Coordinates of C-alpha atoms and ligand atoms in Angstrom, one line a residue:
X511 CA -8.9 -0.9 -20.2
X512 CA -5.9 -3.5 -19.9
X513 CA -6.5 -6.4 -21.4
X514 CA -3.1 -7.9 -20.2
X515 CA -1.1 -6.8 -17.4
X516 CA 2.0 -9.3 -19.0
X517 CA 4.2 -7.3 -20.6
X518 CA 7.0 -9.0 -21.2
X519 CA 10.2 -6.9 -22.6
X520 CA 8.8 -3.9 -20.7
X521 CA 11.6 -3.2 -18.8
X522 CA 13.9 -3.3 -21.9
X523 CA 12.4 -0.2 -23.4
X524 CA 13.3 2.9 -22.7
X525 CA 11.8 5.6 -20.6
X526 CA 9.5 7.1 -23.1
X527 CA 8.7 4.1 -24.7
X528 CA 7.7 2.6 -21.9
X529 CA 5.4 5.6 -21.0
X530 CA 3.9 4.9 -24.3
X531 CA 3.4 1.2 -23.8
X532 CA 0.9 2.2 -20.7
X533 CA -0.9 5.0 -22.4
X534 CA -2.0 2.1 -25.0
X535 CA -2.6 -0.1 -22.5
X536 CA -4.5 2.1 -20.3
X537 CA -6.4 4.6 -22.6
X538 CA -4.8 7.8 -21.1
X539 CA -4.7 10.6 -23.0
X540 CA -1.2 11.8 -24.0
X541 CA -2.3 15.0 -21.8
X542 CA -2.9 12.6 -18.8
X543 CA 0.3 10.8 -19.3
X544 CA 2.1 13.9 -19.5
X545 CA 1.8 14.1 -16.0
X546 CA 4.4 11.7 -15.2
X547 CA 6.7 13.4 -17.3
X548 CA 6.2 17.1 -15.4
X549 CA 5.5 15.7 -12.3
X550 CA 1.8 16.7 -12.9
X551 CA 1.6 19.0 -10.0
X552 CA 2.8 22.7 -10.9
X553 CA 4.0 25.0 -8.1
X554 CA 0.8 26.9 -8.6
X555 CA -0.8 23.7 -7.8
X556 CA 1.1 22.7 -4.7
X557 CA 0.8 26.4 -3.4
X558 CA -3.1 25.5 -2.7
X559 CA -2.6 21.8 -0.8
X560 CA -0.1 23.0 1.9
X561 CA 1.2 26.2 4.1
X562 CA 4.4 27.8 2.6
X563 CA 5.2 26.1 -0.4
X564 CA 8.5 26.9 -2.2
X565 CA 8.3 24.1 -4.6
X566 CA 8.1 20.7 -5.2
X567 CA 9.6 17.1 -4.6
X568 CA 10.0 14.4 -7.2
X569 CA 9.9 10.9 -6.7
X570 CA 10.5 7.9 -9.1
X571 CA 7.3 6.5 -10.9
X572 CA 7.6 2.9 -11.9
X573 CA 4.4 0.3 -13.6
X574 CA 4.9 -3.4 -11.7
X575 CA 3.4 -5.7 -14.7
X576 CA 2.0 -9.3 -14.1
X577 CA -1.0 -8.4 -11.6
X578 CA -4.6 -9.9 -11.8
X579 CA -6.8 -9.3 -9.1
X580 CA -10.4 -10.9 -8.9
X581 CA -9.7 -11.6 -12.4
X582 CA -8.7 -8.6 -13.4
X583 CA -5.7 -7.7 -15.7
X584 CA -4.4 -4.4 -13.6
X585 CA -1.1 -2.6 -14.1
X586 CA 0.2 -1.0 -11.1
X587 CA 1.6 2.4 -10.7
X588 CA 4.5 2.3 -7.8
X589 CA 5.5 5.9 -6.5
X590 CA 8.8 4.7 -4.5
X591 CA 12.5 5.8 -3.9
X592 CA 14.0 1.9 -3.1
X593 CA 15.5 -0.3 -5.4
X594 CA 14.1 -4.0 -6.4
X595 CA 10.7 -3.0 -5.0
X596 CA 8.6 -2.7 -8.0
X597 CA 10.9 -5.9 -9.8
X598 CA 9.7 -7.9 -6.2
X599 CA 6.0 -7.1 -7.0
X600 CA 6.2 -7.9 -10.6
X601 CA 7.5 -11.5 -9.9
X602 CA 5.4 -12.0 -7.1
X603 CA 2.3 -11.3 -9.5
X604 CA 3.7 -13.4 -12.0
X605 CA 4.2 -16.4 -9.7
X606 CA 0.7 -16.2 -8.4
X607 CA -1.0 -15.6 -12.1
X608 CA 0.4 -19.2 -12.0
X609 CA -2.6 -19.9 -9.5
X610 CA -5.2 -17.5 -10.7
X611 CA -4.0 -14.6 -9.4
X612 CA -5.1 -12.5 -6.4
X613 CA -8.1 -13.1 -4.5
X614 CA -9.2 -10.0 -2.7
X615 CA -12.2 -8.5 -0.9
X616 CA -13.0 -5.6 1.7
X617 CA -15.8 -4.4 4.4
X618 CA -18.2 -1.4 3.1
X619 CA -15.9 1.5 3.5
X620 CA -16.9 2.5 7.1
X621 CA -14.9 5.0 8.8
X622 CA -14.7 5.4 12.7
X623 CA -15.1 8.8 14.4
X624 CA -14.6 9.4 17.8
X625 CA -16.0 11.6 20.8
X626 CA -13.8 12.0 23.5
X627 CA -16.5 12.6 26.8
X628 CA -15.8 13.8 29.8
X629 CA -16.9 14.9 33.4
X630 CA -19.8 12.3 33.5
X631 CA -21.8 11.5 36.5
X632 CA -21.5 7.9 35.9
X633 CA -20.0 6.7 33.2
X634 CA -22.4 3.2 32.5
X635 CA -25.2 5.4 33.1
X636 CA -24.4 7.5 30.2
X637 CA -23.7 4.9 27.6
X638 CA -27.1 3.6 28.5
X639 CA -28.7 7.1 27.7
X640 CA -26.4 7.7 24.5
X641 CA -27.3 4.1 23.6
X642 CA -31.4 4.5 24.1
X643 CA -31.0 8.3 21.8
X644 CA -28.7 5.9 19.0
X645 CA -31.7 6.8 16.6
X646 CA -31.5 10.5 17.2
X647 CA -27.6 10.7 17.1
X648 CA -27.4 8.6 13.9
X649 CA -30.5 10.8 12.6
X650 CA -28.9 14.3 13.4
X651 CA -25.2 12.5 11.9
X652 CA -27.2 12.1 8.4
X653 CA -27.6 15.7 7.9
X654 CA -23.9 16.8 7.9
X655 CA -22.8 15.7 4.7
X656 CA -25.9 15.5 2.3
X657 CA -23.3 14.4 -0.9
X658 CA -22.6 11.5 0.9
X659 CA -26.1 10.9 1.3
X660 CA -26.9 11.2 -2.1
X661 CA -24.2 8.6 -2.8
X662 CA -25.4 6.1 -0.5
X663 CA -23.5 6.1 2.0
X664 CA -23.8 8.2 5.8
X665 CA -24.1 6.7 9.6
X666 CA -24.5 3.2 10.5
X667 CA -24.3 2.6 13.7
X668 CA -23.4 4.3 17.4
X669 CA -20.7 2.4 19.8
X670 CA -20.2 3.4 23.2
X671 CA -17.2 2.4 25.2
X672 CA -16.3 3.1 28.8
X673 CA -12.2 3.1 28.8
X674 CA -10.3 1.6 32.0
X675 CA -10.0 5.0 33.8
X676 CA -13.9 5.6 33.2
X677 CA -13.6 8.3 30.1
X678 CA -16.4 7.3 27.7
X679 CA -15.6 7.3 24.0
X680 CA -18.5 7.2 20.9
X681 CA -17.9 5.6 18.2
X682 CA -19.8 7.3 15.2
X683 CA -19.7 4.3 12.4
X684 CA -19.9 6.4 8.7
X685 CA -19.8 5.0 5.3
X686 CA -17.6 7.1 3.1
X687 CA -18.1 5.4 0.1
X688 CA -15.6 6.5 -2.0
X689 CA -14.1 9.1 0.5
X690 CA -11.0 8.8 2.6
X691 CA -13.6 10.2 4.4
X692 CA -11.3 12.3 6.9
X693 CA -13.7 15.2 6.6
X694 CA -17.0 13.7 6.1
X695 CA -16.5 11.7 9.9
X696 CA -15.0 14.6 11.0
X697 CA -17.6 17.4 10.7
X698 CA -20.2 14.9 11.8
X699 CA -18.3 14.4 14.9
X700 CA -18.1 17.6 15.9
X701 CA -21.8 18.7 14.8
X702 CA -22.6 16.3 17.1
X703 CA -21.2 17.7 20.4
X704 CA -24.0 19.9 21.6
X705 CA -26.1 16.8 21.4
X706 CA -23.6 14.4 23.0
X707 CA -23.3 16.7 26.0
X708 CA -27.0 17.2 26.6
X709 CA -27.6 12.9 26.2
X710 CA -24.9 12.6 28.9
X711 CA -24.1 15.8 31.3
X712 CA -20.4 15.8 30.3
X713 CA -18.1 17.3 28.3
X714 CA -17.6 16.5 24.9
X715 CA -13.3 17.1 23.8
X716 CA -11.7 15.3 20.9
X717 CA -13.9 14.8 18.3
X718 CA -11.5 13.2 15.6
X719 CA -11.4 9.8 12.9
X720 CA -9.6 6.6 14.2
X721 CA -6.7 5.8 11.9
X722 CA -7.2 2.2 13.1
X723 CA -9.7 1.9 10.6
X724 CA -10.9 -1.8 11.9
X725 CA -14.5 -2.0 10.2
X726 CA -12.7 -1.1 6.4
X727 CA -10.7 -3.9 6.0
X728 CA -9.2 -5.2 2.9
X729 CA -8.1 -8.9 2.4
X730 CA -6.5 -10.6 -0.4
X731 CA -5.1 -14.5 -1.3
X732 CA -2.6 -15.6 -3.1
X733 CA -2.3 -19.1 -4.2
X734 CA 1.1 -20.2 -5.5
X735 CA 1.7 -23.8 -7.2
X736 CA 5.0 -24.8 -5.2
X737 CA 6.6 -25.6 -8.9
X738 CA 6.0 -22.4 -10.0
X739 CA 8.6 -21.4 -6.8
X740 CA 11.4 -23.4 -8.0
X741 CA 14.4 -21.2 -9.3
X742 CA 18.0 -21.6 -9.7
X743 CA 19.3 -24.9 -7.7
X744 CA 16.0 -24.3 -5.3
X745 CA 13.0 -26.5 -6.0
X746 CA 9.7 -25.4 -5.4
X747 CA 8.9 -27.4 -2.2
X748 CA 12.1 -26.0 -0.2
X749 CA 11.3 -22.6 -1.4
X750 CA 7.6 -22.8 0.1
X751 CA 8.9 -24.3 3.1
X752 CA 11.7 -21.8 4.0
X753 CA 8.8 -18.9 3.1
X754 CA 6.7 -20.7 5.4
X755 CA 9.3 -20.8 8.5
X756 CA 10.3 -16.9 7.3
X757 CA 6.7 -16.5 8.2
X758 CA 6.7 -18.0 11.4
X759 CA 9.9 -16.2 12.4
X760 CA 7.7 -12.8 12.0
X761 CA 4.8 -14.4 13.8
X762 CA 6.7 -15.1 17.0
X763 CA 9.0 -12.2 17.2
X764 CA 7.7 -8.9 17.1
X765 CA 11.7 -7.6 15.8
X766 CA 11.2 -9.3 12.8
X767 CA 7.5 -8.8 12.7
X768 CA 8.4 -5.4 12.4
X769 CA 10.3 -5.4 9.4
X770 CA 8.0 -8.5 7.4
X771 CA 5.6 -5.5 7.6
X772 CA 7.9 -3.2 6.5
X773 CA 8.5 -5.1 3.5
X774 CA 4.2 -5.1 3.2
X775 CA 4.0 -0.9 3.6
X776 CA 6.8 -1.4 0.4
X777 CA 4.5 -2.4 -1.7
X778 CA 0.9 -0.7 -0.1
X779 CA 2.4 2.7 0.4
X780 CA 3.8 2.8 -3.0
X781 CA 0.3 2.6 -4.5
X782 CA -1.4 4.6 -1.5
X783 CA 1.4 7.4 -2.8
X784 CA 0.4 6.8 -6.7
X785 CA -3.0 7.9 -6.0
X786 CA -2.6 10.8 -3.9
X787 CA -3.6 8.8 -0.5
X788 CA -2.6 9.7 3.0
X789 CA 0.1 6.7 3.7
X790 CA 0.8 8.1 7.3
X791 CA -3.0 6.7 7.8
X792 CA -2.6 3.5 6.1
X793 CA 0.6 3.2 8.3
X794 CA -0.9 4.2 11.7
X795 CA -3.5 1.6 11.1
X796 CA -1.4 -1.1 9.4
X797 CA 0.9 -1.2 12.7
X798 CA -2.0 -0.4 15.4
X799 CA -3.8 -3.5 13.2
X800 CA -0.2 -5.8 14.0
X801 CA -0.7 -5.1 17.6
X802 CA -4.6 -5.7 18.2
X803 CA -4.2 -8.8 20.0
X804 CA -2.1 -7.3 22.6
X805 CA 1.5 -8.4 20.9
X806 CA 2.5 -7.0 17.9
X807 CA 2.9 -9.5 14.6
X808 CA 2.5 -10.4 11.5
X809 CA -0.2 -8.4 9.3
X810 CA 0.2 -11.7 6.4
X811 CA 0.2 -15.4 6.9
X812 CA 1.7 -18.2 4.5
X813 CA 0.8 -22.1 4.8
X814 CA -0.2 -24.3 2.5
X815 CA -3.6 -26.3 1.3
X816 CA -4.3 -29.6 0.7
X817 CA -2.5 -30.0 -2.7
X818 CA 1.1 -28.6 -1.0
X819 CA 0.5 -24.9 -3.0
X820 CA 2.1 -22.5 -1.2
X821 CA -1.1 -19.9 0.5
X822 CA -0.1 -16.4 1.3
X823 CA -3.2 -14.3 3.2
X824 CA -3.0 -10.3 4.2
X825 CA -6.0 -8.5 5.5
X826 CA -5.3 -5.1 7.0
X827 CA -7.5 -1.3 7.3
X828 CA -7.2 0.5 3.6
X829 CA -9.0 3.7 4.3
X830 CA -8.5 5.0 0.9
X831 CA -10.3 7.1 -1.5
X832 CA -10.5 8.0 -5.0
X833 CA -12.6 11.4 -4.8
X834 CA -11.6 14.0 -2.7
X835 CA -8.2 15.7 -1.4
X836 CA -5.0 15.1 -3.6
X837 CA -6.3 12.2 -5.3
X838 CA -8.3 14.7 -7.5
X839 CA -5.9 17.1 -7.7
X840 CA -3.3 15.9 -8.5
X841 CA -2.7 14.9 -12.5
X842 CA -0.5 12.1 -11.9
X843 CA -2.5 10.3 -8.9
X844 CA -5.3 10.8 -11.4
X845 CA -3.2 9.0 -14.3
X846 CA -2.8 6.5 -12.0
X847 CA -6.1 5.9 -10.6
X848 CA -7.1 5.0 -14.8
X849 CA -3.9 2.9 -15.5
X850 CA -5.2 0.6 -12.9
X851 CA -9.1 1.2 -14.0
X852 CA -10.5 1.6 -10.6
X853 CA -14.4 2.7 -10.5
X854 CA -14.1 2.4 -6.4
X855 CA -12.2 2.9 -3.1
X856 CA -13.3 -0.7 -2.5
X857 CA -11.3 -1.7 -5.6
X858 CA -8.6 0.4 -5.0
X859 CA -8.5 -1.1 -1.8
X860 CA -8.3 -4.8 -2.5
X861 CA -5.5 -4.2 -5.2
X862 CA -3.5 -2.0 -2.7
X863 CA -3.7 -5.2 -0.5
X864 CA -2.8 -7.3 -2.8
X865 CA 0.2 -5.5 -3.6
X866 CA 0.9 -5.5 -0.4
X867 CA 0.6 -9.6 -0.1
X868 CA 2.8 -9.6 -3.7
X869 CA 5.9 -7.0 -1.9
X870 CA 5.8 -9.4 1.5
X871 CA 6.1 -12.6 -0.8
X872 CA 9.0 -11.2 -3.0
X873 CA 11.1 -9.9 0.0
X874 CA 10.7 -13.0 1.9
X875 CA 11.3 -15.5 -1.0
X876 CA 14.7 -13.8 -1.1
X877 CA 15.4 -13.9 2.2
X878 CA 15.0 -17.5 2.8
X879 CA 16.9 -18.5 -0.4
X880 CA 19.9 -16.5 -2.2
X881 CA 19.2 -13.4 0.3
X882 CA 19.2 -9.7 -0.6
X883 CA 22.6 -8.5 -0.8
X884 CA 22.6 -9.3 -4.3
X885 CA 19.9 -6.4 -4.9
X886 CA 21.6 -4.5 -2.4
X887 CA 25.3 -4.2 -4.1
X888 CA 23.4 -3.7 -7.1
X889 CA 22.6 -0.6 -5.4
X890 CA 25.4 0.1 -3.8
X891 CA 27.8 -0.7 -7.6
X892 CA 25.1 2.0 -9.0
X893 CA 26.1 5.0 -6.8
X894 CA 30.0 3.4 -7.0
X895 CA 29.3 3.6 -10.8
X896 CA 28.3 7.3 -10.6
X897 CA 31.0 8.5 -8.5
X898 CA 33.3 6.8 -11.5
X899 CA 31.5 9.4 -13.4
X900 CA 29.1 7.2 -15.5
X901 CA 25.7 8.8 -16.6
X902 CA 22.7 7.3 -18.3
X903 CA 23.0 3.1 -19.3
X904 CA 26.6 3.2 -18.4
X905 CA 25.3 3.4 -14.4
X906 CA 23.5 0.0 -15.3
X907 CA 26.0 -1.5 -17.0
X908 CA 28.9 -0.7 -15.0
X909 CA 27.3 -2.1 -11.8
X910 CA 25.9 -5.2 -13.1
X911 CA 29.4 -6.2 -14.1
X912 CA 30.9 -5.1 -10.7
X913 CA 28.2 -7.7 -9.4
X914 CA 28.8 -10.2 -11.5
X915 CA 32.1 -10.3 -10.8
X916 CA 31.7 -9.4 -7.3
X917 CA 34.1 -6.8 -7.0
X918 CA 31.9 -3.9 -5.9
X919 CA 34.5 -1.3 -5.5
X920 CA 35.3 2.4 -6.7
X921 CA 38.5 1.4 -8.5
X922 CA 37.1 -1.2 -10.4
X923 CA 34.1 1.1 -11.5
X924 CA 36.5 3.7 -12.7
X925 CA 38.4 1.3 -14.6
X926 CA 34.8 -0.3 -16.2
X927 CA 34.1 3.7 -17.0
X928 CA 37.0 4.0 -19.0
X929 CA 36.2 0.7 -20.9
X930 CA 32.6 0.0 -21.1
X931 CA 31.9 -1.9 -24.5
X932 CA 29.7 -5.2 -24.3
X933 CA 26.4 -5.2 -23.1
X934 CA 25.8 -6.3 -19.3
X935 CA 22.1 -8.0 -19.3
X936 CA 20.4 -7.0 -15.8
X937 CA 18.8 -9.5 -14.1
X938 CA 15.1 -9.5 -15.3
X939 CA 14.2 -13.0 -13.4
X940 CA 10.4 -11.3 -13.1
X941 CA 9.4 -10.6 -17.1
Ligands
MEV116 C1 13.3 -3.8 2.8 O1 12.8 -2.6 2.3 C2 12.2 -4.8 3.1 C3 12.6 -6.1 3.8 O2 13.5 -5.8 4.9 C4 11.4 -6.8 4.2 C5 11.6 -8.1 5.0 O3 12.6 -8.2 5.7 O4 10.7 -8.9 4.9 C6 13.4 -6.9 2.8

């Protein structure tokens, strides 16, 4: 169990010191943290999760430090290719430990299926009859997935909608407890058919889950002390403000809405990824979520309370799971699922949000103060660095100079690889 997620100096180890710095953090064996270092699936592996495997396909693994969530010390395991993502999260989480951290809380984890009906006599008379046989459909639901059951969870409720051009749609309501839950909604949907059809005289089709998973929705706070925001020549009250009129830029235009939640699905599908959940999901219903009132916008919000702290809110679907599909499957989205502790997809759910709130902070923090080019030559000095033909810490080195001295170029990177000698701190503004 963590007992601190500050871990200051953490990104000054190395690779497998780092690595090691978890497994005593977290408990995992060295067997479990193994997987990180052979990418935990084997071919063998991969050959049973998808059609025509010829391999596999490696991405980096990186531990953003600094999180409590609900008062909990949690490390969090990033699977993501972009740069300055997991350093964003790390001093977003620091920033807010200055007000107690993250604040989070979700619905029962209550999937939505759907049944598509068809060919109705009258489409209000047949809601009414699916409606009076509620207790019969939910009955007859409860016997498709008897694990479930056992679990505590199964069907809650029966919606019936009538669209604008008259095709009916049910709404099967299922607690998946700690199921994604794609399969459990699914079989019930379509064991459900024959019954459907005989309530109403029509014609059952798609019988599928909604990825606008509306009734399992995660929420999380952050409050942030405006003096913990000061940095550089910026003091804490302009830096709240200008995150505050970022904010309302995103609210008001869907252009930039689009890309405030871009910088949101940073940080959630990096953790939906870690532990072997479907992000395409979490994506489809994190946009279709944006859009509900009619106008896509913002999926956070930032103000401020009485005492001028600076509050950031996110509250979005997180149908996620931690039994079932590749989250037990695969080693490393198991590692990950214990460095973070979870015992539930409600948990997992309210720290995934969280991170979510922490990547939206960090990337409009920057924005509205020294921007992000700075992180973004840092990039770009880093492949200029390799094509000079620097390898291991030289990449680091030779691009944080060419930064610092603002001459990000390829003849300045070859003459730094002929002459690299002092040490080039990186900027660590988050430990
Ligand atoms: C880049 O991956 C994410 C940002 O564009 C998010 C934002 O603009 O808020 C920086």
């Amino acid at each position: 169990m963590t007992t601190s997620s500050r871990m200051p100096g953490f990104y000054n180890k190395i690779l497998s010191e780092r690595l090691q710095a978890i497994v005593e953090q977290s408990g995992l064996s060295q067997e479990e943290a193994a997987a990180f270092s052979t990418n935990g699936l084997n071919p063998e592996g991969a050959d049973h999760m998808i059609e025509n495997v010829v391999g596999l396909y490696s991405l980096p693994i990186g531990i953003a430090t600094n999180f409590r969530v609900n008062n909990k010390e949690v490390l969090i395991p990033m699977v993501i290719e972009e740069p300055s993502v997991v350093a964003g999260a790390s001093l977003a989480a620091r920033l807010a430990r200055e007000g107690g951290g993250f604040t989070a809380s979700s619905d029962e984890p209550v999937m939505i299926a759907q049944m598509q009906i068809l060919d109705v006599a009258n489409p209000h008379q047949a809601r009414l009859a699916l409606l009076a046989q509620k207790q019969r459909l939910l009955e007859f639901a409860a016997t498709t997935d008897p694990v479930i059951m056992k679990l505590g969870g199964g069907p809650r409720e029966v919606e019936v909608r009538i669209l604008e051009d008259g095709q009916v749609v049910v709404h099967l309501l299922y607690d998946c407890r700690d199921a994604m839950g794609a399969n459990t909604v699914n079989t019930a949907a379509e064991a459900l058919k024959p019954m459907v059809e005989e309530i109403t005289g029509g014609r059952v089709n798609l019988r599928i889950l909604s990825n606008l998973a509306d009734h399992r929705l995660a929420r999380s706070t952050a409050v942030i002390p405006a003096g913990a925001l000061a940095f550089d020549d910026f003091n804490g009250e302009f830096v709240r403000d200008r995150i505050i009129e970022a904010y309302a830029f995103a609210a008001a235009d869907p252009y930039r809405a689009t890309t405030h939640n871009k910088g949101i699905m940073n940080g959630v599908d990096a953790v939906v990824i870690a532990t072997g959940n479907d992000w395409r999901a979490i994506e489809a219903g994190a946009h279709a979520y944006a859009a509900r009132s009619g106008k896509y916008t913002s999926l956070s919000q930032w103000g401020t309370d009485r005492a001028g702290n600076l509050i950031g809110t996110l509250e979005m679907p997180m149908a996620v799971g931690i039994v079932g599909g590749a989250t037990k499957v695969h080693p490393s989205a198991r590692a990950a699922l214990k460095i973070m502790g979870i015992q539930s997809a409600r948990e997992l759910a309210e720290i995934i949000v969280s991170v979510g709130l922490a990547q939206n902070f960090a990337a409009i923090r920057a924005l509205a103060t020294e921007g992000i080019q700075r992180g973004h030559m840092s990039l770009h000095a880093r492949q200029l660095a390799m094509a000079a033909g620097a390898s291991g810490d030289e990449i680091e080195r030779i691009a944080s100079q060419m930064v610092t001295e603002k001459q990000v170029r390829l003849d300045r990177a070859q003459a730094l690889a002929e002459e690299i000698k002092s040490y080039i701190p990186k900027d660590r503004s988050y430990d």
